[in-house]
Short mmCIF file of C-alpha atoms in Angstrom, two decimals:
data_model
loop_
_atom_site.label_atom_id
_atom_site.label_comp_id
_atom_site.label_asym_id
_atom_site.label_seq_id
_atom_site.Cartn_x
_atom_site.Cartn_y
_atom_site.Cartn_z
CA MET A 1 123.53 79.14 163.54
CA LEU A 2 126.84 77.47 162.75
CA THR A 3 128.74 74.58 164.35
CA PHE A 4 132.20 73.64 163.14
CA LEU A 5 135.49 72.15 164.27
CA HIS A 6 138.80 74.00 164.10
CA ILE A 7 141.86 71.78 163.62
CA SER A 8 145.42 72.71 162.74
CA ASP A 9 149.06 71.69 162.44
CA THR A 10 148.68 67.98 161.77
CA HIS A 11 152.17 67.76 160.14
CA ILE A 12 151.39 64.45 158.44
CA SER A 13 154.45 62.79 156.92
CA VAL A 14 155.64 59.57 155.33
CA ASP A 15 159.00 60.13 157.05
CA SER A 16 159.26 58.10 160.25
CA ARG A 17 161.85 60.60 161.55
CA THR A 18 159.45 63.56 161.51
CA GLY A 19 159.34 65.08 164.97
CA SER A 20 162.81 63.96 166.01
CA HIS A 21 163.70 67.55 167.00
CA ALA A 22 163.91 68.03 170.79
CA LEU A 23 160.91 70.40 170.67
CA PHE A 24 158.69 67.45 169.71
CA ALA A 25 160.48 64.66 171.61
CA ALA A 26 157.58 64.01 173.99
CA ALA A 27 154.97 63.74 171.22
CA PRO A 28 154.04 60.62 169.21
CA HIS A 29 154.64 60.64 165.48
CA PRO A 30 152.22 63.17 163.92
CA ASN A 31 150.51 60.48 161.85
CA ARG A 32 149.39 58.69 165.00
CA CYS A 33 147.98 61.96 166.32
CA ALA A 34 146.17 62.68 163.05
CA GLU A 35 144.63 59.23 163.04
CA ALA A 36 143.52 59.63 166.67
CA LEU A 37 142.09 63.04 165.82
CA VAL A 38 140.04 61.62 162.97
CA GLU A 39 138.65 58.82 165.09
CA ALA A 40 137.76 61.21 167.93
CA ILE A 41 135.89 63.45 165.48
CA ARG A 42 134.09 60.47 163.93
CA GLN A 43 132.77 59.54 167.38
CA LEU A 44 131.32 62.96 168.24
CA PRO A 45 127.62 62.63 169.08
CA PHE A 46 126.47 65.87 167.41
CA PRO A 47 126.34 67.19 163.83
CA ILE A 48 129.07 69.43 162.40
CA ASP A 49 128.61 71.85 159.50
CA PHE A 50 132.26 71.71 158.43
CA ILE A 51 135.85 71.28 159.64
CA LEU A 52 138.34 74.14 159.25
CA HIS A 53 142.02 73.15 159.01
CA THR A 54 144.23 76.23 159.42
CA GLY A 55 147.38 74.85 157.91
CA ASP A 56 150.54 72.81 158.20
CA VAL A 57 148.58 69.86 156.92
CA CYS A 58 151.89 68.12 156.16
CA ALA A 59 155.38 68.34 157.63
CA ASP A 60 156.94 68.92 154.20
CA PRO A 61 155.38 69.94 150.87
CA LEU A 62 155.79 66.57 149.15
CA ARG A 63 153.25 64.83 146.94
CA GLU A 64 153.50 61.58 148.92
CA ASN A 65 152.74 63.45 152.15
CA TYR A 66 149.53 64.92 150.73
CA ARG A 67 148.46 61.53 149.44
CA LEU A 68 148.85 60.19 152.97
CA ALA A 69 147.01 63.23 154.37
CA LEU A 70 144.15 62.48 151.97
CA GLU A 71 144.09 58.86 153.13
CA ILE A 72 143.87 59.88 156.80
CA LEU A 73 141.75 63.04 156.71
CA GLY A 74 139.57 61.68 153.91
CA ARG A 75 137.94 59.39 156.49
CA LEU A 76 136.13 62.43 157.89
CA GLU A 77 132.56 62.68 156.66
CA GLN A 78 132.10 66.43 157.18
CA PRO A 79 133.12 69.00 154.55
CA LEU A 80 136.75 70.08 154.99
CA ILE A 81 138.19 73.55 154.37
CA PHE A 82 141.99 73.67 154.21
CA LEU A 83 144.33 76.65 154.46
CA PRO A 84 148.04 76.28 153.68
CA GLY A 85 150.65 76.73 156.39
CA ASN A 86 154.36 77.49 156.20
CA HIS A 87 155.09 73.77 155.75
CA ASP A 88 152.59 73.40 152.92
CA SER A 89 152.33 73.85 149.16
CA LEU A 90 149.08 75.50 148.08
CA GLU A 91 149.54 74.07 144.59
CA LEU A 92 149.94 70.48 145.80
CA MET A 93 147.09 70.85 148.27
CA ARG A 94 144.77 71.99 145.50
CA ASP A 95 145.96 69.21 143.21
CA ILE A 96 145.59 66.37 145.72
CA LEU A 97 143.18 67.41 148.48
CA SER A 98 140.50 69.35 146.59
CA GLU A 99 137.19 67.65 145.82
CA GLY A 100 134.36 70.10 145.14
CA GLU A 101 132.47 71.20 148.25
CA ARG A 102 133.60 68.08 150.14
CA ARG A 103 137.19 69.32 150.41
CA ARG A 104 138.06 72.91 149.55
CA VAL A 105 141.55 74.40 149.62
CA MET A 106 141.61 78.15 150.22
CA GLY A 107 144.36 80.69 149.59
CA ASP A 108 143.24 84.32 149.60
CA GLY A 109 139.53 83.81 149.26
CA HIS A 110 135.94 84.08 150.40
CA ILE A 111 133.16 81.51 150.59
CA ALA A 112 129.63 81.60 151.99
CA ILE A 113 128.45 78.90 154.40
CA LYS A 114 124.94 78.81 155.85
CA GLY A 115 124.55 82.58 155.87
CA TYR A 116 128.08 83.28 157.12
CA HIS A 117 131.01 84.56 155.06
CA LEU A 118 134.43 82.96 155.62
CA LEU A 119 137.34 85.17 154.54
CA THR A 120 140.75 83.54 154.27
CA ILE A 121 144.21 84.95 153.71
CA ASP A 122 147.39 83.05 152.82
CA GLY A 123 150.76 84.15 154.16
CA SER A 124 152.58 80.91 153.40
CA GLY A 125 154.26 82.15 150.23
CA ALA A 126 155.41 85.49 151.65
CA ASP A 127 158.95 86.74 152.23
CA ASN A 128 159.36 85.03 155.62
CA PRO A 129 157.30 81.82 155.85
CA LEU A 130 157.49 81.83 159.67
CA ALA A 131 156.52 85.48 160.18
CA PRO A 132 155.21 86.79 156.85
CA THR A 133 154.45 90.32 155.74
CA LEU A 134 151.33 90.47 153.57
CA SER A 135 151.43 92.29 150.25
CA GLU A 136 149.41 95.41 149.51
CA ALA A 137 147.38 93.40 147.00
CA GLN A 138 146.45 90.84 149.67
CA ILE A 139 145.42 93.50 152.16
CA GLU A 140 143.36 95.37 149.57
CA GLY A 141 141.74 92.11 148.44
CA PHE A 142 140.82 91.22 152.02
CA ALA A 143 139.32 94.68 152.58
CA ALA A 144 137.29 94.40 149.38
CA ALA A 145 135.99 90.94 150.34
CA ALA A 146 134.98 92.20 153.79
CA SER A 147 133.08 95.10 152.24
CA ARG A 148 131.28 92.82 149.78
CA THR A 149 129.74 90.80 152.62
CA GLU A 150 127.47 93.80 153.33
CA ASP A 151 125.47 93.27 156.53
CA GLU A 152 125.88 89.51 156.90
CA PRO A 153 128.02 87.88 159.61
CA MET A 154 131.56 86.84 158.77
CA LEU A 155 134.49 84.77 160.02
CA ALA A 156 138.14 85.11 159.14
CA ALA A 157 140.82 82.43 159.05
CA ALA A 158 144.57 82.30 158.46
CA HIS A 159 147.46 80.08 159.39
CA TYR A 160 149.17 82.86 161.37
CA PRO A 161 148.06 85.17 164.19
CA PHE A 162 147.48 88.82 163.27
CA ILE A 163 147.62 90.66 166.59
CA ARG A 164 150.37 90.97 169.19
CA THR A 165 150.15 88.70 172.21
CA GLY A 166 152.91 89.92 174.52
CA VAL A 167 154.85 86.70 173.91
CA PRO A 168 158.03 87.74 172.02
CA TRP A 169 158.56 84.50 170.06
CA ILE A 170 155.01 84.70 168.73
CA ASP A 171 154.96 88.44 168.06
CA ASP A 172 158.39 88.70 166.42
CA GLU A 173 158.91 85.29 164.86
CA SER A 174 155.51 83.65 164.27
CA ARG A 175 152.98 86.37 163.49
CA VAL A 176 151.88 88.27 160.38
CA GLN A 177 154.20 91.24 160.77
CA ASN A 178 151.69 93.72 159.38
CA GLY A 179 148.72 91.87 160.86
CA GLU A 180 147.49 95.08 162.51
CA ARG A 181 146.31 96.20 159.08
CA ILE A 182 144.08 93.13 158.75
CA HIS A 183 142.83 93.74 162.28
CA ALA A 184 141.99 97.35 161.38
CA ILE A 185 139.86 96.08 158.48
CA LEU A 186 138.09 93.61 160.75
CA ALA A 187 137.58 96.28 163.41
CA ARG A 188 135.65 98.39 160.90
CA HIS A 189 133.22 95.48 160.59
CA CYS A 190 133.42 94.44 164.25
CA PRO A 191 129.69 93.90 164.93
CA ARG A 192 129.60 91.33 162.11
CA VAL A 193 132.82 89.44 162.93
CA ALA A 194 131.97 86.20 164.72
CA GLY A 195 135.62 85.22 165.18
CA VAL A 196 139.10 84.91 163.67
CA PHE A 197 140.68 81.45 163.63
CA PHE A 198 144.35 80.54 163.20
CA GLY A 199 147.03 77.96 163.96
CA HIS A 200 150.84 77.97 163.56
CA VAL A 201 151.73 78.64 167.21
CA HIS A 202 150.61 75.20 168.47
CA GLN A 203 148.56 76.25 171.48
CA ALA A 204 145.01 76.61 172.71
CA ALA A 205 144.64 80.35 173.16
CA VAL A 206 141.92 82.99 172.87
CA SER A 207 142.54 86.73 172.60
CA VAL A 208 140.06 89.60 172.39
CA CYS A 209 141.09 92.87 170.73
CA ASP A 210 138.71 95.76 170.04
CA GLY A 211 135.79 93.41 170.56
CA ILE A 212 137.04 90.79 168.07
CA THR A 213 137.73 87.24 169.26
CA TYR A 214 140.88 85.55 167.98
CA ALA A 215 141.08 81.79 168.61
CA CYS A 216 143.93 79.35 168.11
CA CYS A 217 143.23 75.65 168.55
CA PRO A 218 145.64 73.15 170.07
CA SER A 219 147.84 71.44 167.53
CA ALA A 220 146.63 68.01 166.49
CA TRP A 221 150.22 66.89 167.10
CA SER A 222 152.15 68.79 169.80
CA ASN A 223 151.85 72.06 171.65
CA PHE A 224 154.08 74.99 172.57
CA ALA A 225 154.13 77.18 175.66
CA GLY A 226 153.61 80.93 175.64
CA TYR A 227 154.15 83.40 178.46
CA PRO A 228 155.40 86.99 178.95
CA GLY A 229 159.04 87.46 177.98
CA MET A 230 159.36 84.06 176.31
CA ARG A 231 161.77 84.54 173.39
CA SER A 232 161.83 81.06 171.87
CA ALA A 233 159.26 78.31 171.59
CA GLU A 234 159.29 75.54 174.18
CA ALA A 235 157.33 72.30 174.27
CA ASP A 236 154.20 72.37 176.39
CA VAL A 237 154.17 68.74 177.45
CA GLY A 238 151.26 69.34 179.83
CA THR A 239 148.82 70.19 177.04
CA PRO A 240 147.66 67.26 174.91
CA SER A 241 146.85 67.47 171.22
CA GLY A 242 143.30 68.26 170.18
CA PHE A 243 140.96 70.62 168.39
CA ASN A 244 138.33 73.30 169.03
CA LEU A 245 134.57 73.05 168.85
CA VAL A 246 133.08 76.35 167.65
CA MET A 247 129.39 77.15 168.10
CA ILE A 248 128.09 80.43 166.68
CA ARG A 249 124.55 81.39 167.61
CA GLU A 250 123.34 84.76 166.34
CA LYS A 251 125.82 87.21 167.93
CA ARG A 252 127.32 84.73 170.39
CA SER A 253 130.39 82.56 169.90
CA PHE A 254 131.21 79.59 172.11
CA ILE A 255 134.61 77.93 171.73
CA ARG A 256 135.50 74.77 173.59
CA ARG A 257 138.88 73.01 173.57
CA MET A 258 138.58 69.28 172.93
CA PHE A 259 141.70 67.39 173.95
CA LEU A 260 142.74 63.89 172.92
CA THR A 261 143.39 61.51 175.80
CA ALA A 262 145.62 58.49 176.22
CA ARG A 263 142.77 56.17 175.25
CA ASP A 264 142.54 57.91 171.85
CA PHE A 265 146.00 56.53 171.02
CA SER A 266 145.34 52.97 172.23
#
């Protein structure tokens, strides 16, 4: 039994101009959203095993941004697991955000939590930070980690989606370009895979492929639209910022979108 929160794409920044691009014009500054997110989580009336942050913790990989991220996200009482996104620096995250089991920063890795195995893979330092291609070493390492989990249940997490969605801007410009190879590894272990969790594309979306559930949470800051034939990202002003509640019970996974409301920003 496992209960955790999935958050992503907070884009915290000391720069007051962050988000001035037209794509984010309707959203508040990301720091306001991150602070509202933290307060909403602190008020939840049920226990959480951990919080998974799937990347783009900060808008730019600057030491002062991570210090601010620590100030804001450090108010959360639950253990935090961070993955780097294309806007992040894994080195700075480890230097500033890590604190034992309270805050763990993962690259390509594997940790055990309450009888579940969490496998993570980092595409942020690859050839194309928006749509990376994983190295052979990364793929082989992921396969080896999946095999080592034996018969126990596992989760996988990354900043980027692995499988195709039918939305061109996601598939061609915002996805792990050889993600099918990671999916093939997961498919070999399908009965044990409780879910795959990612961010990057700023939208609440769930896909199922070969029996494996892939879940993206809404951005904590702003969201993008996605529909067939869409070749460039557009703001989804109708979807508020938020996070996902994930409940895993034996072989069942329940994922609920939790959206922030206007009162969260008051």
